[in-house]
CSV table of C-alpha atoms and ligand atoms in Angstrom, one decimal:
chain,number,residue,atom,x,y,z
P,125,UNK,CA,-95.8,-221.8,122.9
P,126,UNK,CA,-96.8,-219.7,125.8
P,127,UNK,CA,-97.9,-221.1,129.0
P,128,UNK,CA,-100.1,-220.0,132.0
P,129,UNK,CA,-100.3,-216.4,130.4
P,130,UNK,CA,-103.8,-213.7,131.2
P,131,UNK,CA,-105.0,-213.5,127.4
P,132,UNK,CA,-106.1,-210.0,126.8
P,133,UNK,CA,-108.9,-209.6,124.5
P,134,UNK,CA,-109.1,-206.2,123.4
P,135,UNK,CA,-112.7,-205.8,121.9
P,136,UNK,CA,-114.1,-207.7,124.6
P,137,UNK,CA,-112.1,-205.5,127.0
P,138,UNK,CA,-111.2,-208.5,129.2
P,139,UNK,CA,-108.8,-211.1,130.2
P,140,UNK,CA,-108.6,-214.8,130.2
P,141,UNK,CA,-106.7,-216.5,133.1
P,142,UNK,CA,-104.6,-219.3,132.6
P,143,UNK,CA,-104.2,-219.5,128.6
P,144,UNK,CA,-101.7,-221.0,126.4
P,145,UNK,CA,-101.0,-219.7,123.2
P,146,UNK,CA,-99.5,-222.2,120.5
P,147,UNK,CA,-97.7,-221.0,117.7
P,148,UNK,CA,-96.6,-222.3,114.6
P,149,UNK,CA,-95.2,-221.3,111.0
P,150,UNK,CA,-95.5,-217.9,112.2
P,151,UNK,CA,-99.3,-218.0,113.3
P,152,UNK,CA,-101.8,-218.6,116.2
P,153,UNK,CA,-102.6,-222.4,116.0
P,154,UNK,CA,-104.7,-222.2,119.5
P,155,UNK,CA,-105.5,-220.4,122.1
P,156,UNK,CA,-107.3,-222.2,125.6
P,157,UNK,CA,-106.5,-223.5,129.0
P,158,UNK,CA,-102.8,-224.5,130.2
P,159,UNK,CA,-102.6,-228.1,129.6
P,160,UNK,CA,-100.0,-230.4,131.5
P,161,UNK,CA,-98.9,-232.3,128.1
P,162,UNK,CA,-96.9,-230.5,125.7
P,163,UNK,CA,-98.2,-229.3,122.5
P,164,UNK,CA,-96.1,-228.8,119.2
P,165,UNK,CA,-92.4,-228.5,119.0
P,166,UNK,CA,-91.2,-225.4,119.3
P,167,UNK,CA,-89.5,-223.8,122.6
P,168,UNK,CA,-92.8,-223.4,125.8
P,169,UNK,CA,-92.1,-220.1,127.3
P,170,UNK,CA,-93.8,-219.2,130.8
P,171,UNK,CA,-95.7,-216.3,131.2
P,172,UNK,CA,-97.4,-217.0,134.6
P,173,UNK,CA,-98.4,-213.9,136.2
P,174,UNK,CA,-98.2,-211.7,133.4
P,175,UNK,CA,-100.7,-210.4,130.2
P,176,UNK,CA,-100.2,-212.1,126.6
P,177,UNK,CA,-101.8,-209.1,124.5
P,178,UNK,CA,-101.7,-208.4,120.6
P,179,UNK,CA,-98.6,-206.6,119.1
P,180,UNK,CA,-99.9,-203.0,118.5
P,181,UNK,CA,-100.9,-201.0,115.5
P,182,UNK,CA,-99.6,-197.5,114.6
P,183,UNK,CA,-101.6,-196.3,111.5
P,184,UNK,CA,-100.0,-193.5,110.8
P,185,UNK,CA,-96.0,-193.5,110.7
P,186,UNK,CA,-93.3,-192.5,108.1
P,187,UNK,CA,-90.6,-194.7,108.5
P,188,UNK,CA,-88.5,-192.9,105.8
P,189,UNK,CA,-89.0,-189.4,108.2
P,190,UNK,CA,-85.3,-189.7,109.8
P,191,UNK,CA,-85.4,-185.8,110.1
P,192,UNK,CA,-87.6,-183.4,110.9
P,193,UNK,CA,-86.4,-181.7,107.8
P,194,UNK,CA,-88.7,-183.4,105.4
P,195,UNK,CA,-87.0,-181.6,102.6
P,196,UNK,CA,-83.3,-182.5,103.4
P,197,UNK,CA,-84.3,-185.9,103.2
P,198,UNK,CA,-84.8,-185.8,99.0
P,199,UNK,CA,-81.3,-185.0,98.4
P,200,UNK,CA,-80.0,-188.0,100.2
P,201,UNK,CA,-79.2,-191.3,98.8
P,202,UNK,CA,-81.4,-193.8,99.4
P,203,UNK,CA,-79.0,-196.3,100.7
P,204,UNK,CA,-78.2,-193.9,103.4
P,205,UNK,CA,-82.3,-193.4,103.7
P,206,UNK,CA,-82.7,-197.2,104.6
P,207,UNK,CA,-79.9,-197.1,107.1
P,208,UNK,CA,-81.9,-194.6,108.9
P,209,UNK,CA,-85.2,-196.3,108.2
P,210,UNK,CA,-83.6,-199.2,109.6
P,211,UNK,CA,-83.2,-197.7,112.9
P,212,UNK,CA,-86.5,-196.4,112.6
P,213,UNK,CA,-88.2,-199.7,112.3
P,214,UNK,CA,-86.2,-201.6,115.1
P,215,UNK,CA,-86.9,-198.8,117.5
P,216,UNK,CA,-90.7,-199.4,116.9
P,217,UNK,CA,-90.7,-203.1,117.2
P,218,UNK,CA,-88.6,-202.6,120.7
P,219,UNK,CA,-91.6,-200.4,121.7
P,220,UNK,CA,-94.2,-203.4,121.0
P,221,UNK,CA,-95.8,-202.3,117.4
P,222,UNK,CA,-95.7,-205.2,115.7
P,223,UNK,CA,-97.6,-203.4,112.2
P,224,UNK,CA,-97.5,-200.4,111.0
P,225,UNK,CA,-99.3,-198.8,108.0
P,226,UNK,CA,-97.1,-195.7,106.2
P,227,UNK,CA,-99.0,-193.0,105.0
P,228,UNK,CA,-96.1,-191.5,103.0
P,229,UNK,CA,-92.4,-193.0,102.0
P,230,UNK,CA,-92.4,-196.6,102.2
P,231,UNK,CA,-92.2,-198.7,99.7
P,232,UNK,CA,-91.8,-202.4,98.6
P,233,UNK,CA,-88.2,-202.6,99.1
P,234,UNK,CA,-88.7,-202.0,102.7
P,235,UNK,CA,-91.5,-203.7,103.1
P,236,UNK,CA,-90.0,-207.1,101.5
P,237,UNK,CA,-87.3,-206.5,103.8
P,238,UNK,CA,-89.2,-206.6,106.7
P,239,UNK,CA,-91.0,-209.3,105.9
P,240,UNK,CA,-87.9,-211.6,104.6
P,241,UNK,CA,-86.3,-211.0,108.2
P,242,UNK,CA,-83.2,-208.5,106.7
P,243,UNK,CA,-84.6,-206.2,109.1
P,244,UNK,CA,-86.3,-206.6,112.2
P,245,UNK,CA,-89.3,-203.8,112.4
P,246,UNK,CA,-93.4,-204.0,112.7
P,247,UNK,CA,-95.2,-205.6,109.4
P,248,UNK,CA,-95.1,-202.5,107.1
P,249,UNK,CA,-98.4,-201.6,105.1
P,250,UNK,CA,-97.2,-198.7,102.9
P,251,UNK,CA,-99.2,-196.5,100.3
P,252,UNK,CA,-95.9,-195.3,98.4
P,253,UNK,CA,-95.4,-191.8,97.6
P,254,UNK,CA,-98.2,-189.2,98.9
P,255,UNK,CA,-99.9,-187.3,96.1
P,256,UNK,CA,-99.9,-183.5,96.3
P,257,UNK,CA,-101.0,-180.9,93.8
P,258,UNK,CA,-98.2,-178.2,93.2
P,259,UNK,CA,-97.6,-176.1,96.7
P,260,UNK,CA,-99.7,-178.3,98.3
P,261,UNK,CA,-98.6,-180.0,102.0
P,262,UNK,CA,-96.5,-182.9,99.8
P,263,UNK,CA,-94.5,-179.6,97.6
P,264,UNK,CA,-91.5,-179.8,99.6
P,265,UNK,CA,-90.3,-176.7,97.2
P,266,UNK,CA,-89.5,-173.5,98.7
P,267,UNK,CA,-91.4,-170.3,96.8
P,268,UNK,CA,-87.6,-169.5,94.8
P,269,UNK,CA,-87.0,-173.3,93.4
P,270,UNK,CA,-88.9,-174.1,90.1
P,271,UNK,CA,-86.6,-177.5,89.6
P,272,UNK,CA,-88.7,-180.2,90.5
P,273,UNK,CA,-86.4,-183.6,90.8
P,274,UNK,CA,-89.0,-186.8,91.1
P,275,UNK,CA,-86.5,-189.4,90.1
P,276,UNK,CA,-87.2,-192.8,91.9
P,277,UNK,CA,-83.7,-192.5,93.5
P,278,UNK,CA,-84.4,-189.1,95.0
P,279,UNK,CA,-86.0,-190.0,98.3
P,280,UNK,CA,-89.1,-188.0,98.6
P,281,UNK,CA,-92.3,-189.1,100.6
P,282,UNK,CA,-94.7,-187.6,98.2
P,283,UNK,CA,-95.3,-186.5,94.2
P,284,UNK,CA,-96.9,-184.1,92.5
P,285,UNK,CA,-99.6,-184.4,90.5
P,286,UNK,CA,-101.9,-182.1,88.5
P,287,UNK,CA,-105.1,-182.3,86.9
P,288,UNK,CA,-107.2,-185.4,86.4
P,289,UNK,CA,-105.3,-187.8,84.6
P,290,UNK,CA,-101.8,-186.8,86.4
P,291,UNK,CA,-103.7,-188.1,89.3
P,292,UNK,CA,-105.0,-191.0,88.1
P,293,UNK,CA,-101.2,-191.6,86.6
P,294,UNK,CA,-99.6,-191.1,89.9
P,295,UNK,CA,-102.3,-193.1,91.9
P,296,UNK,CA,-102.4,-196.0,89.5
P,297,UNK,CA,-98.3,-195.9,89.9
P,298,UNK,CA,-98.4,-196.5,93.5
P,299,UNK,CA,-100.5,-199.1,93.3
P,300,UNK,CA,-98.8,-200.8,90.6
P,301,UNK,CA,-95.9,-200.7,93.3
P,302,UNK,CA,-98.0,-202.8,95.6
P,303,UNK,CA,-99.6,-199.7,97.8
P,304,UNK,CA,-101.5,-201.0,100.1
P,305,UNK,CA,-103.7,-197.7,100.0
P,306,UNK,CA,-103.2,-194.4,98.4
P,307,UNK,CA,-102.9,-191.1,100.2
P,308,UNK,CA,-103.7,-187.7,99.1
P,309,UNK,CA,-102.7,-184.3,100.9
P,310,UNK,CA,-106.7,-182.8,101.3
P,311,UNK,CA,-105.3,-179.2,102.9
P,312,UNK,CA,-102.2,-177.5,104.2
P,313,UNK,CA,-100.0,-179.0,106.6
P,314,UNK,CA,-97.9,-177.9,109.7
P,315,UNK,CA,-93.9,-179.5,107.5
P,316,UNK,CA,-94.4,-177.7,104.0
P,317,UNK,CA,-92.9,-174.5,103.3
P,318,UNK,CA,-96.0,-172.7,100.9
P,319,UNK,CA,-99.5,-173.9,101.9
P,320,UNK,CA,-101.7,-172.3,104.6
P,321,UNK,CA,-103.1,-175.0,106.9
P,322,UNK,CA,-106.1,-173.6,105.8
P,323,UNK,CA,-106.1,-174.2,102.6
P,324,UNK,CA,-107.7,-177.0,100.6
P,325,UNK,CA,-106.1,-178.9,98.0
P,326,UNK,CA,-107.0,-180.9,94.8
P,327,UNK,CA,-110.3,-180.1,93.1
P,328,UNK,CA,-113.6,-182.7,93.8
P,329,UNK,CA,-112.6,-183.7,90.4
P,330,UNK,CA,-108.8,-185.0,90.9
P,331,UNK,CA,-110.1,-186.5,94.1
P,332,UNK,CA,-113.1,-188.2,92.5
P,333,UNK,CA,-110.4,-189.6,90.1
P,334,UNK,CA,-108.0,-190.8,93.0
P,335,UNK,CA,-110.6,-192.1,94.6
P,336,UNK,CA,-111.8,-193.8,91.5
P,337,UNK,CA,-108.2,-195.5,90.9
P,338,UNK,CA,-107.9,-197.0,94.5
P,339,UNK,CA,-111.8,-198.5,94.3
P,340,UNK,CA,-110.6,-200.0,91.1
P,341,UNK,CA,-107.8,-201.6,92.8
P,342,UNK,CA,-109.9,-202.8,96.0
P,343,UNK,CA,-108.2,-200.1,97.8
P,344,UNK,CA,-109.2,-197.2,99.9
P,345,UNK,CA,-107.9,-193.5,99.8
P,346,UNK,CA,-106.4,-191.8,103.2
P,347,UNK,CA,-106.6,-188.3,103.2
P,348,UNK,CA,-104.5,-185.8,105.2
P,349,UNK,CA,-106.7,-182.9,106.7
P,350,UNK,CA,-107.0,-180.4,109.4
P,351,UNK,CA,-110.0,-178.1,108.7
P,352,UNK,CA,-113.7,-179.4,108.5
P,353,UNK,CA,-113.9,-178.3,105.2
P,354,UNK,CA,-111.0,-180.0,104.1
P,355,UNK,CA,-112.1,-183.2,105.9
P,356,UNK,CA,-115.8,-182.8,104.7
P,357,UNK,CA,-114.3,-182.1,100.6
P,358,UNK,CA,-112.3,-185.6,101.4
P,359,UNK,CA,-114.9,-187.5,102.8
P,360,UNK,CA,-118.0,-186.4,100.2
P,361,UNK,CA,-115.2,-187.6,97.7
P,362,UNK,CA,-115.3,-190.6,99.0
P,363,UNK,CA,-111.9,-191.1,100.8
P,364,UNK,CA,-111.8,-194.0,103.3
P,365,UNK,CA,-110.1,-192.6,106.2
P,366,UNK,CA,-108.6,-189.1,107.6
P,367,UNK,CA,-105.4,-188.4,109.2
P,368,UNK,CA,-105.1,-185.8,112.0
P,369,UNK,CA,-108.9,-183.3,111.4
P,370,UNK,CA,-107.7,-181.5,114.3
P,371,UNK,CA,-109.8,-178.8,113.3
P,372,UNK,CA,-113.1,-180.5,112.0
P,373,UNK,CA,-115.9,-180.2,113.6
P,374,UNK,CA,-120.4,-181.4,113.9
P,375,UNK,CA,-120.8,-181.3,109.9
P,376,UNK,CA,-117.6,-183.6,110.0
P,377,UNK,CA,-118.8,-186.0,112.3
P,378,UNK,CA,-121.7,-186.6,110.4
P,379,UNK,CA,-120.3,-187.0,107.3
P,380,UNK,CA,-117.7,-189.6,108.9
P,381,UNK,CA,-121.3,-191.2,109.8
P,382,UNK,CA,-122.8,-191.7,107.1
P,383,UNK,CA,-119.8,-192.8,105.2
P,384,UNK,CA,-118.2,-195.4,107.8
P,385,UNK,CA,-115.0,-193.5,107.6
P,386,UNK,CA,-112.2,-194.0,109.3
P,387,UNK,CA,-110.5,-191.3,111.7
P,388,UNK,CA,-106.5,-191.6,112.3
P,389,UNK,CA,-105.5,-188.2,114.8
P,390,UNK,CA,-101.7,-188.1,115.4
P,391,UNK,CA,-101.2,-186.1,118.6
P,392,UNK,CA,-98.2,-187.2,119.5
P,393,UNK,CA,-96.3,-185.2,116.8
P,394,UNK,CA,-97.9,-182.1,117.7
P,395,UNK,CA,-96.9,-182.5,121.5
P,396,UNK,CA,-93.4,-183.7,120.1
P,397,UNK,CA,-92.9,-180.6,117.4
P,398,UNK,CA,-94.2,-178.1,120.2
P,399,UNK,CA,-91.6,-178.9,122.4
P,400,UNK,CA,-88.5,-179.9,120.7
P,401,UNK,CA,-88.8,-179.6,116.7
P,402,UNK,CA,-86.6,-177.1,116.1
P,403,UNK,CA,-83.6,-178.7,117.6
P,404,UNK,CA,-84.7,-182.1,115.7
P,405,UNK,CA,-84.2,-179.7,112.3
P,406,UNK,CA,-87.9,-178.3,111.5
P,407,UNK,CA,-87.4,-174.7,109.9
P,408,UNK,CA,-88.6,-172.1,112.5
P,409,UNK,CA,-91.7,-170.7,109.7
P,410,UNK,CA,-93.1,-174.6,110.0
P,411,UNK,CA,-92.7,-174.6,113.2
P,412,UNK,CA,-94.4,-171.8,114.3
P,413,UNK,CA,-97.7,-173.7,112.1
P,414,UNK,CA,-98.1,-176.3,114.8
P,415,UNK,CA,-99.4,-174.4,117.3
P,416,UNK,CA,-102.9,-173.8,115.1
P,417,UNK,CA,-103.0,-177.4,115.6
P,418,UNK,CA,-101.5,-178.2,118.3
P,419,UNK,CA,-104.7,-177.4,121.2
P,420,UNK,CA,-107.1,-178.5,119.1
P,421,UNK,CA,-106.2,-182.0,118.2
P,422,UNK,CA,-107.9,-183.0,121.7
P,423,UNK,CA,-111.3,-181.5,121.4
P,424,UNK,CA,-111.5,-183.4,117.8
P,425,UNK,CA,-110.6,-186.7,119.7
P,426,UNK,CA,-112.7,-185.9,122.0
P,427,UNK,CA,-116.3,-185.0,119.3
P,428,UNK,CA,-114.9,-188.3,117.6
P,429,UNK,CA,-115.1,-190.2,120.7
P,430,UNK,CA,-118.4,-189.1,121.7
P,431,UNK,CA,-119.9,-189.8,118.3
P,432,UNK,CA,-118.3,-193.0,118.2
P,433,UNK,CA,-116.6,-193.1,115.3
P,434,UNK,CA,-113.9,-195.6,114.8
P,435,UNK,CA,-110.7,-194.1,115.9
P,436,UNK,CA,-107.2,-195.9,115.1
P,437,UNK,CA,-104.0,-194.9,116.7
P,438,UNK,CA,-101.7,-192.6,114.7
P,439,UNK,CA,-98.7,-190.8,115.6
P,440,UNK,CA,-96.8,-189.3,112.8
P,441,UNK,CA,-93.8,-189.0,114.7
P,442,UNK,CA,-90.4,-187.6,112.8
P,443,UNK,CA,-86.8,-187.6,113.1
P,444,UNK,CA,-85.4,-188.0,116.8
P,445,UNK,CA,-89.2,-187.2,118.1
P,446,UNK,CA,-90.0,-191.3,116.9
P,447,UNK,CA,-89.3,-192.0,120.8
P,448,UNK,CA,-92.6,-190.8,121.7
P,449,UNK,CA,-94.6,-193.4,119.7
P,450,UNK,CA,-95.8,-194.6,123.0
P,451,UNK,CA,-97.0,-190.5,124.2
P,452,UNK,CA,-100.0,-190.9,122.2
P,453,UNK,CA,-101.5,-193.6,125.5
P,454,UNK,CA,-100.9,-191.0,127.0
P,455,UNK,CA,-102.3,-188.3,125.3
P,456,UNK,CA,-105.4,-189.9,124.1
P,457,UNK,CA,-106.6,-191.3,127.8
P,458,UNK,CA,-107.1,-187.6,128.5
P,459,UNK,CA,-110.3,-188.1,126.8
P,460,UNK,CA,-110.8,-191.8,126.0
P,461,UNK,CA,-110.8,-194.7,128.6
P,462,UNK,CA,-108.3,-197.5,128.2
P,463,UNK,CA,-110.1,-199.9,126.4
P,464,UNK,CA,-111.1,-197.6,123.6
P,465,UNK,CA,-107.3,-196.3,123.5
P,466,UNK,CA,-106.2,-199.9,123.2
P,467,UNK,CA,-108.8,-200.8,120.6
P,468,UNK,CA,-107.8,-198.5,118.4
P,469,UNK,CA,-104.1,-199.4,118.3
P,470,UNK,CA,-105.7,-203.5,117.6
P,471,UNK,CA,-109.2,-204.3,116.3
P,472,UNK,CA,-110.1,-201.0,114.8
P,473,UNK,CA,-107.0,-201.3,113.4
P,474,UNK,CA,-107.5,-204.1,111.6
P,475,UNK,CA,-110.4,-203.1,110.2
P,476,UNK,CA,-108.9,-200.4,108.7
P,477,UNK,CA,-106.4,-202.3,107.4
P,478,UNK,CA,-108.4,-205.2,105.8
P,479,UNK,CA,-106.8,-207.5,108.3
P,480,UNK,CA,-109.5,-208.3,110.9
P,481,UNK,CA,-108.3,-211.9,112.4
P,482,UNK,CA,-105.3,-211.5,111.4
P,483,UNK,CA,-103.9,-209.0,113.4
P,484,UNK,CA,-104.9,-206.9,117.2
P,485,UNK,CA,-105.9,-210.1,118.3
P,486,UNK,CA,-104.9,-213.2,119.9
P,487,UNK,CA,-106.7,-215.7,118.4
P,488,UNK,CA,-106.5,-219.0,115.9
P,489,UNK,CA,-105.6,-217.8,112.2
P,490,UNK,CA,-103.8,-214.6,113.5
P,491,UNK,CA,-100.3,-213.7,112.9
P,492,UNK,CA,-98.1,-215.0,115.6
P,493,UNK,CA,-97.3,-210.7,116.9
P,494,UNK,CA,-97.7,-210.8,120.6
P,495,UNK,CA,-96.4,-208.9,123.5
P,496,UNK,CA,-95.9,-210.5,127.3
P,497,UNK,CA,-96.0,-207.3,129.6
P,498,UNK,CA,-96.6,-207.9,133.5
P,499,UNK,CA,-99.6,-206.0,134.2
P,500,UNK,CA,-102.7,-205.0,133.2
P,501,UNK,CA,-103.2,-202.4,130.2
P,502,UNK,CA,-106.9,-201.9,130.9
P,503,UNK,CA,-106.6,-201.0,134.3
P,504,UNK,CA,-103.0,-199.5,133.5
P,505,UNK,CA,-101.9,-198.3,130.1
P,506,UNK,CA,-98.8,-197.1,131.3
P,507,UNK,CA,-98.0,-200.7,131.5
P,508,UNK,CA,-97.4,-200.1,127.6
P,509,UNK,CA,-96.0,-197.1,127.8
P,510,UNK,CA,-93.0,-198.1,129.4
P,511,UNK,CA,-91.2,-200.7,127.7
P,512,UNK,CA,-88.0,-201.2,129.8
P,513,UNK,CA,-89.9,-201.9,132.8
P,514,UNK,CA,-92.8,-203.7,131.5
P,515,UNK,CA,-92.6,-205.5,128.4
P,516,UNK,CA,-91.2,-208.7,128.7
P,517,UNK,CA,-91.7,-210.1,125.2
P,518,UNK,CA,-92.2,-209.0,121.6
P,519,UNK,CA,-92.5,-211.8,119.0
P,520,UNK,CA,-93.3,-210.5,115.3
P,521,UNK,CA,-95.2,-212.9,112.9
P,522,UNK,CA,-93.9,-215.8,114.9
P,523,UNK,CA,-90.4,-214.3,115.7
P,524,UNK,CA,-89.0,-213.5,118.8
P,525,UNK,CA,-87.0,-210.0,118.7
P,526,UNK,CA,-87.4,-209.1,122.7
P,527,UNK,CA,-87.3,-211.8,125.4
P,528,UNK,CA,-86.8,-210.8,129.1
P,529,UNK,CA,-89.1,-213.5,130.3
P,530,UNK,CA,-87.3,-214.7,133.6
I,82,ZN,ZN1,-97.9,-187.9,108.4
């Protein structure tokens, strides 16, 4: 139990003075005034003077990215992928996310890990390997290698498909793996060696057919995207959510309307691969691909914001560059005030996720994930964005990994 602790309330944008929070089996029993008696059984920690707040939500990691050389990564054993993964994860939960959804890589084995306690690292929602059509953004082939190795054992974050019932073959394999969602590779990216970030991938057809599969499953699709016409294709297809649409645009927004769609940007990685991906291992010709990304990002937070779409925190972070998970605060408050920033990273969140209640709040029937920092995140989000100084706590579905409560 916590004691005398501000309760932040992220949708309501406000906090509650004086709260305890009681915990049990791993969940939010109740939340209301400090009482004198004692309550339950478990060890009463005091947070007087500081901010209980909701573990946070990054929506768009890849814990199995420990390189920025996303093709390196295939010919590795597994066992030595996990060990890097492991990392990975701990490093996240010491920065105060307490879930995380992966949009390429994860799968059960380290999400059952997770959650038996082997490791300690964020709740991971995963979606399995990423579909991609042949030299698509998931093709990690360069133009002179025909030999395409998809073996489980051979770590790659994606697989490719072709054609209408590959797709469906492929999607219906990640979910029998327990995806939480599936994601499809809509256009080029900025870490493949072929495609054009200009380009658009799949035909309506193959993502009708993905799309198809997940609604099947009570599951959404997540689509990765950068031009409006890649995002609009996605989105009249019927895909749930888009990562990154740096470069979408009016026609975007509307269709993101009148669907409900979800909007994920990830500028941290941008910022992060400008700056130092070539020493973190990204070939110099991918490299030179973020910068038609990399101003634009902004002004596409910015048109989201405005239209009021629901925008969850992403970051996309690879390799050494996972450091910066925190940067995209930062980055976002350019544009969006606190509140909103924080929002997404909780109850948007959630939503996306299918786990409203459950978790980016603080609140009876949630999962016990909760951070103690000393300060204020809607007045000051750089409360969260430095950890050594200011986060005092991180318990994760009822565990405590971080204590420096005095
Ligand atoms: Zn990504």
């Amino acid at each position: 139990m916590l004691r005398n602790a501000a309760v932040l309330d992220p949708e309501a944008g406000s906090l509650a003075e004086g709260q305890m929070v009681v915990v049990e089996d791993g969940q939010v029993v109740d939340v209301g005034p400090t009482r004198s008696e004692g309550s339950g059984n478990g060890a009463v920690l005091d947070a007087g003077g500081m901010t209980v707040m909701p573990g946070l939500v990054d929506a768009h990691v890849h814990v199995n990215a420990a390189t920025a050389d996303l093709a390196a990564i295939e010919a590795w054993p597994p066992s030595y992928l996990t060990a890097h993964a492991a990392g990975i994860l701990r490093g996240m939960l010491d920065r105060g996310f307490t879930t995380v959804r992966d949009v390429a890589g994860a799968d059960f084995g380290i999400a059952a890990a997770v959650a038996e306690g082997l490791l300690p690292g964020p709740r991971v929602l995963f979606g399995g390997r990423a579909l991609s059509q042949t030299g698509g953004h998931g093709d990690s082939r360069p133009p002179g290698r025909t030999v395409l190795d998809q073996h489980p054992c051979a770590p790659s974050l994606t697989v490719i498909a072709d054609g209408v019932t590959e797709v469906r073959r492929a999607a219906r394999e990640q979910l029998r793996r327990g995806a939480h969602h599936v994601k499809v590779m809509l256009s080029g990216g900025v870490a493949s060696p072929t495609d054009r970030i200009d380009s658009v991938q799949y035909s309506m057809g193959e993502l009708r057919a993905v799309v198809d599969e997940a609604r099947a499953a009570n599951r959404y699709v997540t689509g990765h995207a950068y031009t409006a016409a890649a995002v609009n294709r996605g989105l009249e297809a019927g895909v749930g959510c888009i990562e990154h649409g740096n470069l979408m645009d009016a026609s975007s927004v509307e269709l993101f309307r009148s669907t409900g769609a979800f909007y994920v940007p990830t500028l941290a990685t941008y910022a992060a691969l400008a700056s130092e991906g070539l020493e973190q291992g990204m070939p110099a010709d991918q490299h030179a691909k973020v910068f038609e990304v990399l101003d634009a990002g902004l002004a596409a937070l910015e048109l989201a914001h405005r239209a009021g779409l629901p925008i969850v925190y992403g970051t996309d972070l690879l390799g050494g560059m996972h450091r910066r998970q925190l940067t995209e605060f930062i980055l976002r408050a350019q544009v969006q005030p606190a509140a909103h920033v924080l929002r997404s990273a909780t109850t948007v969140a959630a939503r996306l996720v299918g786990l409203e209640g459950r978790i980016g709040v603080v609140a009876p029937g949630a999962f016990a994930d909760l951070l103690v920092v000393d300060g204020n995140p809607l007045e000051r989000l750089e409360v969260l964005t430095d950890p050594d100084r200011h986060l005092r706590l991180v318990m994760a579905a009822g565990r405590v990994h971080t204590n420096r409560l005095a």
